[in-house]
XYZ file of C-alpha atoms in Angstrom:
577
model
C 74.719 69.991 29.035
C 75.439 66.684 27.388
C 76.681 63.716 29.921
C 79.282 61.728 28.734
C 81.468 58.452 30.188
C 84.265 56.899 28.898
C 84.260 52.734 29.313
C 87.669 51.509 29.053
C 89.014 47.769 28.194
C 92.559 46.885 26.805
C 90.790 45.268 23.868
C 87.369 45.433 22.607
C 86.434 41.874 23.252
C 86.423 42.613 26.793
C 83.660 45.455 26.163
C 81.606 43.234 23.116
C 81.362 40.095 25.962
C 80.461 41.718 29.008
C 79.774 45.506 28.902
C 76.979 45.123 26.050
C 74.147 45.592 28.471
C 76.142 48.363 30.614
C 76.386 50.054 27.454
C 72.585 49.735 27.373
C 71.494 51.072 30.731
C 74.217 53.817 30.122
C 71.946 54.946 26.929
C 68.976 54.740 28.661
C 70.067 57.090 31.530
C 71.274 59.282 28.376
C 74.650 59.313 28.616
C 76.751 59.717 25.826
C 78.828 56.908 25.608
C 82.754 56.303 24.397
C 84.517 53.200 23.995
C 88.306 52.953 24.343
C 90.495 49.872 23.452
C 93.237 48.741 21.297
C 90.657 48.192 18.195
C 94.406 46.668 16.764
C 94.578 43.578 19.400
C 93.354 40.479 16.990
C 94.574 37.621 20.073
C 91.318 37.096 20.991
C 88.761 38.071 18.477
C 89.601 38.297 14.455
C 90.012 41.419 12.892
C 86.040 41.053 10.826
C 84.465 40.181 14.193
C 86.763 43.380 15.750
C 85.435 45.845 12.353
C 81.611 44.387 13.291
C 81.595 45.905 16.991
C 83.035 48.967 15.699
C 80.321 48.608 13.542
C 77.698 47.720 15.944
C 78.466 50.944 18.465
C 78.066 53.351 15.474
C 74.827 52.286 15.007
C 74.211 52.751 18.912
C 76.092 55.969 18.412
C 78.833 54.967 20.371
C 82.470 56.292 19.808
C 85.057 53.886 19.587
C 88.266 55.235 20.480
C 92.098 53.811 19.728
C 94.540 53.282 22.685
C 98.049 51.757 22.483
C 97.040 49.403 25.189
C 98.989 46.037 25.852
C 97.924 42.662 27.849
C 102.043 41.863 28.567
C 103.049 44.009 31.559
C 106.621 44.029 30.178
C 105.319 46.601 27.445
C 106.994 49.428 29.137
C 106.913 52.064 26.459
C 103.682 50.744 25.022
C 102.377 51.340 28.393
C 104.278 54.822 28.705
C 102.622 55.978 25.637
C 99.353 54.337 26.262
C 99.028 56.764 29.293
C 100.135 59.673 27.704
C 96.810 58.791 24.626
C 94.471 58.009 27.793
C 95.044 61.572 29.825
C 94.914 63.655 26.799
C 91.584 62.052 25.943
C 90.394 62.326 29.538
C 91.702 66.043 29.487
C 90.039 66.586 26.439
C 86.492 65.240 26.763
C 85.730 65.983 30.976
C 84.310 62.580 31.280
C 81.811 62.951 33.942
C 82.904 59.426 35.280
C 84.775 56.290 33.505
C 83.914 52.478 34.043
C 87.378 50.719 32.972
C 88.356 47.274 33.045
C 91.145 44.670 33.097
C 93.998 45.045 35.137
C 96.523 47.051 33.033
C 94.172 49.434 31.494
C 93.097 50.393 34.722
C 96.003 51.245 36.796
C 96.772 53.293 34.048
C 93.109 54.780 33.974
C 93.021 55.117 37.639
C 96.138 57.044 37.746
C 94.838 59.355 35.420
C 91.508 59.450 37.202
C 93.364 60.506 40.372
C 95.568 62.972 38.601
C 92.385 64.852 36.838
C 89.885 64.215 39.654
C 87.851 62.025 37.608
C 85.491 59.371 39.147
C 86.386 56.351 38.501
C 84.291 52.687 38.660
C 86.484 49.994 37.963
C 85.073 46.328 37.709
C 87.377 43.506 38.763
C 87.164 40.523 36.753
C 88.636 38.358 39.044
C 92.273 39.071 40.844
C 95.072 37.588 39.691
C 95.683 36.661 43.538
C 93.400 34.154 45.128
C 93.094 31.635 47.597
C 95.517 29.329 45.979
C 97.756 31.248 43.577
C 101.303 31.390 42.775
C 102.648 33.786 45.791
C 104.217 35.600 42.652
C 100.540 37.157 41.943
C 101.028 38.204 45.473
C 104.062 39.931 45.149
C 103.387 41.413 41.947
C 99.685 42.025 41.765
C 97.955 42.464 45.419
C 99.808 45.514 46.719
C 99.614 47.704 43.381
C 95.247 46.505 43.331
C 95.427 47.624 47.028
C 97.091 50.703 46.370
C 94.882 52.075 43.417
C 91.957 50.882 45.334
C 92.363 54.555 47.282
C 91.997 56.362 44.080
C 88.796 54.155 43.197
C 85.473 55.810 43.883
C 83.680 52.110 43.046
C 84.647 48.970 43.175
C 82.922 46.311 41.267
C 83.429 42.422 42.454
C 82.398 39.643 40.486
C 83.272 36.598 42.576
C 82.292 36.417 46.473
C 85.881 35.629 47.404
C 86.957 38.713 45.657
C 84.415 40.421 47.461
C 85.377 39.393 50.990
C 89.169 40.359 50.216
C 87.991 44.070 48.625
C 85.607 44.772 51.548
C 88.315 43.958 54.250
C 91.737 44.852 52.635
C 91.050 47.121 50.411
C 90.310 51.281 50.417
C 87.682 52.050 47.439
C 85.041 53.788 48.557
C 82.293 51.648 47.650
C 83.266 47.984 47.382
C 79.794 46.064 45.328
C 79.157 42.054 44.584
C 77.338 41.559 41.440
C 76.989 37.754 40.104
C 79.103 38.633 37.309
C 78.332 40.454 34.328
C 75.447 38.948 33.720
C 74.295 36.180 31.420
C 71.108 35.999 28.757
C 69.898 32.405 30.375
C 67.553 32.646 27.818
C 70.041 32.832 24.683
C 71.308 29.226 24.823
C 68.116 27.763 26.461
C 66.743 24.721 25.208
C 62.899 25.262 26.933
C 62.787 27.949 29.801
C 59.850 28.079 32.191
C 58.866 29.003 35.287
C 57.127 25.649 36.615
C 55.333 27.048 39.356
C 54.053 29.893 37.259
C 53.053 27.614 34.842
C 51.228 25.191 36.866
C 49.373 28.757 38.484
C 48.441 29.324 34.590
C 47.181 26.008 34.124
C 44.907 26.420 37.527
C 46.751 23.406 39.502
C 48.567 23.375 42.636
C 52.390 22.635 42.696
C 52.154 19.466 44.820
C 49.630 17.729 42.348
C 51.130 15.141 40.337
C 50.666 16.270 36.338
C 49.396 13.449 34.023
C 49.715 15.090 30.064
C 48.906 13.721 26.682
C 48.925 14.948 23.463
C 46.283 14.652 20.446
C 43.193 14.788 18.770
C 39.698 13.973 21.588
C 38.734 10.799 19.562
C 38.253 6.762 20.147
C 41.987 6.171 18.493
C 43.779 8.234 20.951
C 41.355 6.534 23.365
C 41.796 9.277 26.282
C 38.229 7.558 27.375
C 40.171 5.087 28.942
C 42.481 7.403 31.000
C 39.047 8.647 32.642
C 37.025 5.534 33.563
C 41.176 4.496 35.405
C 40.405 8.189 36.992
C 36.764 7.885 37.253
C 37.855 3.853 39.528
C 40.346 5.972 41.447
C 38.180 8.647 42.708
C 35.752 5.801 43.852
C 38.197 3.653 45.259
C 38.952 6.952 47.046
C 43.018 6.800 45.707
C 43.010 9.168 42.933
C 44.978 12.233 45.793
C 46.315 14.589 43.752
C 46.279 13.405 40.152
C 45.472 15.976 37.288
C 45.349 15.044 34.254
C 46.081 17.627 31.259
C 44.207 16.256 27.670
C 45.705 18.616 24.841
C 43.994 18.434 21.987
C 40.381 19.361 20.060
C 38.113 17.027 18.638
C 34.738 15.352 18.393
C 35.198 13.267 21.617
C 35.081 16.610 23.498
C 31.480 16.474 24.867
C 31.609 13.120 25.267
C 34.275 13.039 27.578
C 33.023 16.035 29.561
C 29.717 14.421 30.795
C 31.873 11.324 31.387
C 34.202 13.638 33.508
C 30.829 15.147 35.204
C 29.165 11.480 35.495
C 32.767 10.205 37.898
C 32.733 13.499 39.333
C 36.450 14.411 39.173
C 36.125 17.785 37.416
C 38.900 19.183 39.400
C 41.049 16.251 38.199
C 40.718 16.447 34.408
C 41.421 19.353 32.317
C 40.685 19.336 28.291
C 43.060 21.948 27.254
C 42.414 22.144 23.370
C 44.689 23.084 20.893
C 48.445 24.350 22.578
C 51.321 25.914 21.297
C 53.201 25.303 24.419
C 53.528 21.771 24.072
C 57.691 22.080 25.660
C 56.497 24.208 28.211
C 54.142 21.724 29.507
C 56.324 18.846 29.049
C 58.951 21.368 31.662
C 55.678 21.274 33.925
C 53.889 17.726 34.535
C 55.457 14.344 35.844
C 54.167 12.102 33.675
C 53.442 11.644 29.551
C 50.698 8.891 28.880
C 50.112 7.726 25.509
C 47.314 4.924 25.157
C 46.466 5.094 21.384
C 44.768 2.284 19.341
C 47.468 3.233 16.844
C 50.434 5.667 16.498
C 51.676 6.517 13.079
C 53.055 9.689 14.571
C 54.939 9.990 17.740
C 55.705 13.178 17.340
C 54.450 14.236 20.886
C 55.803 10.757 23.117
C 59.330 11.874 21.687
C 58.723 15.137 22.844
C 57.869 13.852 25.695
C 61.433 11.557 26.311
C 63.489 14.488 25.227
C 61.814 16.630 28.157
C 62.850 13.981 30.309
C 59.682 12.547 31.551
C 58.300 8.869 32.179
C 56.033 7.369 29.988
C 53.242 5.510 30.098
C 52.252 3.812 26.725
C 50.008 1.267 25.266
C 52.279 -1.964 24.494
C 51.526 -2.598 21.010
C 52.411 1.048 19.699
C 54.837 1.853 17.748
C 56.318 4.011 20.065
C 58.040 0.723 21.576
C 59.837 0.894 18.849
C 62.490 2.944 21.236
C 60.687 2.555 24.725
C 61.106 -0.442 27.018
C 58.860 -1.766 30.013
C 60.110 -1.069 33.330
C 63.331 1.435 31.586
C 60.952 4.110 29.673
C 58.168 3.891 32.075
C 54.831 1.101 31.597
C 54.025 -0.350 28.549
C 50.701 -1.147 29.371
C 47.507 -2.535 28.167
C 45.560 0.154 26.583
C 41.954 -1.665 27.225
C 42.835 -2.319 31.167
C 41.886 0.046 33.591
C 43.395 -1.829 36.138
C 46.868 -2.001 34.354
C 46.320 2.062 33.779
C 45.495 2.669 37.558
C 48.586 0.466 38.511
C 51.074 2.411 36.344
C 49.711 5.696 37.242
C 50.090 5.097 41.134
C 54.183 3.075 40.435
C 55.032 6.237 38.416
C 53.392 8.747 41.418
C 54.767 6.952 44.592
C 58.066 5.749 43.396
C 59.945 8.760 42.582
C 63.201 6.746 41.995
C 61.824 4.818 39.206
C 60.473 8.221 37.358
C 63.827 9.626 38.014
C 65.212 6.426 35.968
C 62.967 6.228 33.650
C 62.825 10.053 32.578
C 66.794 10.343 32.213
C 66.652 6.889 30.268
C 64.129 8.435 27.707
C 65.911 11.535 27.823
C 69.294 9.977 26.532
C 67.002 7.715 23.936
C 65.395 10.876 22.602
C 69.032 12.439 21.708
C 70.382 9.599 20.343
C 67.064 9.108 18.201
C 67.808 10.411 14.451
C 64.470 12.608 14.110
C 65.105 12.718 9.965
C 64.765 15.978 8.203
C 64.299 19.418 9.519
C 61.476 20.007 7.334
C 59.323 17.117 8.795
C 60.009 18.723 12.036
C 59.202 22.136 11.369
C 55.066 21.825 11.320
C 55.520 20.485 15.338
C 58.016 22.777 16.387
C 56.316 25.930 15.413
C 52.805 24.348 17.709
C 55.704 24.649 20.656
C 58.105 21.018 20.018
C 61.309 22.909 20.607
C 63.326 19.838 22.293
C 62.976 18.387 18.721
C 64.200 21.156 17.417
C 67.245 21.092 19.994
C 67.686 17.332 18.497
C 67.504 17.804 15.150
C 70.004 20.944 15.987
C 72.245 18.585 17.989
C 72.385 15.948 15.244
C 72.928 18.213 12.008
C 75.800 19.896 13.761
C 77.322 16.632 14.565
C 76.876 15.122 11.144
C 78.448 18.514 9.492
C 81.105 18.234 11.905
C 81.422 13.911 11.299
C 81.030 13.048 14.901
C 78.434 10.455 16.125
C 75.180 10.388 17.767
C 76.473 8.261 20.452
C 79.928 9.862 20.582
C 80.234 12.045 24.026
C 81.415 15.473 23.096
C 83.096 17.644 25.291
C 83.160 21.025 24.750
C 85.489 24.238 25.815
C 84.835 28.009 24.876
C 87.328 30.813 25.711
C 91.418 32.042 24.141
C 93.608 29.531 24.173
C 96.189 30.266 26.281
C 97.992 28.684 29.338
C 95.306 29.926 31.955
C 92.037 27.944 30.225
C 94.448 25.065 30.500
C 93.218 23.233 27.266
C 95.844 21.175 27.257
C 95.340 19.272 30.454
C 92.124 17.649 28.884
C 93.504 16.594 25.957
C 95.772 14.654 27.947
C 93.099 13.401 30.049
C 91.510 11.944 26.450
C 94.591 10.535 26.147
C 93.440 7.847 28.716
C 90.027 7.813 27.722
C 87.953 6.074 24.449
C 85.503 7.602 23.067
C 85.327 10.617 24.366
C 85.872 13.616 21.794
C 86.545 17.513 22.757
C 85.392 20.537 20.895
C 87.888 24.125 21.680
C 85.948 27.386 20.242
C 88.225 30.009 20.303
C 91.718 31.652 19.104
C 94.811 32.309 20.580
C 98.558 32.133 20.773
C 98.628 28.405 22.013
C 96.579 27.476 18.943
C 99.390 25.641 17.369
C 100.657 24.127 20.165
C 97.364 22.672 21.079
C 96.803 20.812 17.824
C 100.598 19.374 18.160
C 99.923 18.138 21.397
C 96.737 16.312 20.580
C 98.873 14.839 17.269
C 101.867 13.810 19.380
C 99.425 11.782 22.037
C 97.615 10.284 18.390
C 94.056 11.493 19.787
C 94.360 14.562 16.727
C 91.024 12.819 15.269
C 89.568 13.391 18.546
C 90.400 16.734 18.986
C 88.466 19.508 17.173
C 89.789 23.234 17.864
C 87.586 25.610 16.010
C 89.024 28.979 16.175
C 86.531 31.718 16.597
C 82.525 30.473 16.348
C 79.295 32.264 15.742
C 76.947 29.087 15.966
C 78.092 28.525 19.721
C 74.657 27.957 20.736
C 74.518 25.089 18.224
C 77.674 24.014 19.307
C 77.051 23.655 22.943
C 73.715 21.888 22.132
C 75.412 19.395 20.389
C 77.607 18.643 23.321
C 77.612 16.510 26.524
C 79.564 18.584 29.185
C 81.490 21.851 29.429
C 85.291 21.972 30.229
C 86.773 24.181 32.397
C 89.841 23.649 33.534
C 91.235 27.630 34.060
C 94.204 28.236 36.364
C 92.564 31.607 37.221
C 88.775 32.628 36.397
C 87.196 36.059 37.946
C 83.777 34.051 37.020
C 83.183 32.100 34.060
C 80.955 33.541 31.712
C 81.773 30.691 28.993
C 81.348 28.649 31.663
C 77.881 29.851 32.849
C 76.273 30.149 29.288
C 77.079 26.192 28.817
C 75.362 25.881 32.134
C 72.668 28.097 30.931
C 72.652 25.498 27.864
C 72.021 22.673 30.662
C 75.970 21.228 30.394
C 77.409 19.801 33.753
C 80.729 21.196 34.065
C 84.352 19.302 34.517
C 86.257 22.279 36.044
C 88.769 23.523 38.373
C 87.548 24.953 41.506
C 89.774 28.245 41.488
C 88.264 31.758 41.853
C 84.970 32.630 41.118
C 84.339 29.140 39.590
C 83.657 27.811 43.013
C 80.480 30.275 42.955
C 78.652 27.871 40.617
C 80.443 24.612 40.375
C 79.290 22.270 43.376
C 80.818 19.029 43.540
C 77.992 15.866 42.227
C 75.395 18.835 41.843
C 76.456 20.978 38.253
C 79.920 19.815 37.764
C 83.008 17.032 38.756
C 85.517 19.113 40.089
C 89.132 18.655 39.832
C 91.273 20.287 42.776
C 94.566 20.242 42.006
C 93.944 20.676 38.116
C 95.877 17.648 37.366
C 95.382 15.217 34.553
C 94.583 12.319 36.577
C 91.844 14.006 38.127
C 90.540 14.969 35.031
C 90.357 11.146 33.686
C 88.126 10.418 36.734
C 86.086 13.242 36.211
C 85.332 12.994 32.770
C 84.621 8.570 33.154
C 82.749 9.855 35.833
C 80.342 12.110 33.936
C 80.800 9.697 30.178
C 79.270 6.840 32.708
C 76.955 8.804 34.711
C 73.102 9.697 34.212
C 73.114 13.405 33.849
C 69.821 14.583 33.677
C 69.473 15.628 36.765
C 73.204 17.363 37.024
C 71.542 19.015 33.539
C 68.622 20.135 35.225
C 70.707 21.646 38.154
C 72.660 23.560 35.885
C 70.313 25.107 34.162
C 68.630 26.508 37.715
C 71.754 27.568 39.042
C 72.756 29.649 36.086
C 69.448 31.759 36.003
C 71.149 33.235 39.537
C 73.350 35.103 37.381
C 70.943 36.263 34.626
C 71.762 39.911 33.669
C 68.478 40.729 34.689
C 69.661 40.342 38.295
C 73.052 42.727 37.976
C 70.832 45.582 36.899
C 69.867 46.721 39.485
C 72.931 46.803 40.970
C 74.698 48.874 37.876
C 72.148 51.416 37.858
C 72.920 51.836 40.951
C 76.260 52.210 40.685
C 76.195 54.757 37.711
C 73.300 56.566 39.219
C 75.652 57.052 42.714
C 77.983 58.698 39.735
C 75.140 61.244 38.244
C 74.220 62.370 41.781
C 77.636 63.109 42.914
């Protein structure tokens, strides 16, 4: 007999942004799956983006079936009739259980459900009542959600104050917390890696301190060097837990491993050869040294920067070209051990200083115009993807006729009154040179752009309308905006975290599972526009590497990969029963 589930949404957006990889697990317990929306709702995505989902679920074999759903409560006959649609269907098809979603749709789905004595999961994307909100939502909203929670065989919480709230007010049968709907970290990623994985691959212990260059074993790249300051250290017996990662092939090779084998520091040299993992390594050492005779390329040191690490160079390269003593890392002698030794141990033991110096080099290396795509191309493919993320950053900004140096700020969701949109443009009001990027469409479109023209700031306000390239987009910016009244999570919000953008938020709702104060974002707590001016000098003025890196760690706790389990779960509890 065939199984078949109905997953309702009052418009398809809501199923094409976070229901993608339900729909997934759904197939692969063989279910027959049907989709049920208003496929006529254009607010949020435009009609061709609308006609390609439709299009994607045939291909998945998915039926996509019109309601006469409607966002605006005061619909009352839209709603009458929308009900009347949803319980023939139900009637019709004997769902064996339905997964619906957003608020409307589902008290009309769960009425149904109770009426026909269907199951019934229904996923909360955040309440419209919350620690904080208009007593209004309170009124209106928290005793019908507490009512229909009786008829509601799951419940599925997205936010952990939600959560609390459902598991002590509320009636459904099974209340669950999942981390949202789950994110693809690895979509907007710049260079993901596990480090201490990596360093396991590599055969080195997490606590040793990772020396790395990059090139050909020969005289001119003068690694030779790097071992006699290794081969002093192990004898003056201060050489700890250095390694020291050579990447590269060449005719040096033999000669450098009896010189390894002469000092005795096997276990603190490794000649890697030829890599195509070059970012992934630059994710995974401390330190990039660079002590060539000459540089014509410096390909590998940029690489390097834009991984954020410390250098350690030889002073009449070329490479100082955009490196400094003391800012960059050592600029150094190449033919003095000494000078070598000294570096290696400053950089080691003074963690602030390679905390400076790697965010200055990182802010160097995306202000650094890397020239054409096709010179770039040949190194990126051997594993150079920050240069790629650069050369991504800076094309999109010179299509779009913003600068290199310009700090972008960037927002992705509808525009309506809950993202709040308009409370950073009047921030940027107060603020030069500072510029903010809206993806997205909506019914406050027009509004938005008046408002940006009436403060003058229209040249520094960019609203997009709906985007494909949003990975490119939130490469080429500094921070994420998030300024939401009322957020059940984030997901926007997340995937420019995933994208390693500190956020300038609200702390309302679910955001407050992921936005921590000096650590991923500047939070504002009353949401007003003075707060917002302080928050974004604060971040325009501040050295965000490390709020990047924090980001980026935080987000992978709500990688889809980790709400799997959890929704099989939940729809297997349905094919028991």
């Amino acid at each position: 007999m065939e199984k078949r589930m109905l997953m309702v949404a009052t418009v398809p957006s809501m199923i094409g942004q976070f229901n993608m990889n339900n729909i997934r697990i759904l197939l692969e317990m063989g279910y027959k799956v049907d989709v049920a929306a208003d496929f006529t709702d254009t607010s949020v995505w435009p009609e061709e983006r609308v006609h390609q989902f439709r299009n994607d679920m045939a291909v998945l074999n998915v039926e996509c079936i019109q309601l006469d759903f409607s966002r605006d409560p005061f619909k009352i006959i839209r709603h009458i009739n929308s009900y009347k649609e949803t319980l023939e269907l139900i009637k019709e098809r004997q769902y064996a259980f339905i997964h619906t979603h957003t608020p409307i749709a589902s008290a009309i789905v769960r009425l149904i459900a109770h009426k026909t004595r269907t199951r019934v999961i229904y996923t909360a994307h955040g309440f419209h009542f919350y620690d904080g909100s208009p007593l209004r939502n309170w009124i209106v909203f928290y005793p019908i959600e507490k009512f229909l929670s009786k008829w509601t065989d799951e419940l599925i919480t997205i936010n952990k104050e939600d959560y609390k709230r459902a598991t002590e007010k509320f009636k459904a049968k099974k209340t669950f917390y999942i981390p949202g709907v789950g994110i693809d970290t690895k979509k907007f990623a710049v260079c993901r890696v596990n480090k201490e994985k990596k360093r396991q691959e590599l055969g080195v212990k997490s606590s040793d301190f990772l020396l790395l260059s990059v090139g050909g074993l020969s005289e001119s790249k003068n690694q030779k060097v790097i071992i006699h300051a290794l081969g002093q250290m192990k004898k003056e017996e201060s050489i700890g837990n250095i390694v020291y990662l050579a990447v590269g092939k060449g005719v040096m090779k033999e000669t450098f491993k009896n010189l390894i084998s002469e000092y005795g520091i096997e276990t603190h040299i490794k000649l890697l050869e030829f890599r195509t993992d070059i970012d992934e390594l630059c994710e995974t050492v401390d330190c990039f040294i660079n002590l060539s005779n000459r540089e014509e390329s410096s390909i590998a040191p940029l690489e390097a920067m834009a991984a954020g690490l410390p250098l350690i160079l030889a002073v009449e390269n070329n490479i100082v070209d955009y490196t400094e003593n003391e800012v960059s890392g050592c600029c150094i002698d190449p033919t003095s051990v000494d000078e070598i030794i000294d570096a290696i141990q400053k950089i080691r033991d003074d963690a602030d200083f390679r905390s400076r110096c790697g965010a200055s080099n990182w802010k160097v290396a995306k202000n650094f115009n890397i020239g054409k795509i096709s010179d770039i191309i040949p190194e990126a493919s051997q594993g150079y993807k920050h240069l790629m993320y650069i050369f991504s950053r800076q094309a999109k900004r010179e299509k779009l006729k913003i600068g290199i140096n310009d700090f972008v700020i960037i927002s992705v969701g509808e525009l309506n009154d809950n993202k709040n949109h308009q409370v950073i443009i009047r921030a940027l009001s107060h603020i030069e040179g500072v510029k903010y990027v809206i993806v997205g469409k909506g019914s406050l479109e027009r509004e938005l752009q008046e408002l940006a023209e009436s403060l003058d700031i229209a040249d520094r306000v960019r609203i997009m309308g709906f985007q494909t390239d949003v990975k490119e987009l939130l490469w080429m910016s500094d921070c994420f905006a998030f300024p939401s009244k009322r957020e059940g999570l984030g997901l926007a919000a997340l995937e420019g975290m995933s994208a390693g953008l500190p956020l300038i938020t609200s702390g309302t709702g679910g955001i407050k599972d992921y936005a921590y104060e000096g650590i991923t974002a500047t939070i504002s707590l009353d949401n007003t526009v003075d707060e917002y001016v302080t928050a974004i000098g604060k971040l325009h003025n501040s050295n965000l590497l490390q709020m990047c890196r924090n980001c980026i760690e935080v987000s992978e706790r709500f990688d889809f990969s980790k709400t799997d389990l959890i929704m099989r779960e939940v729809y297997l509890r349905n094919e028991i029963v």
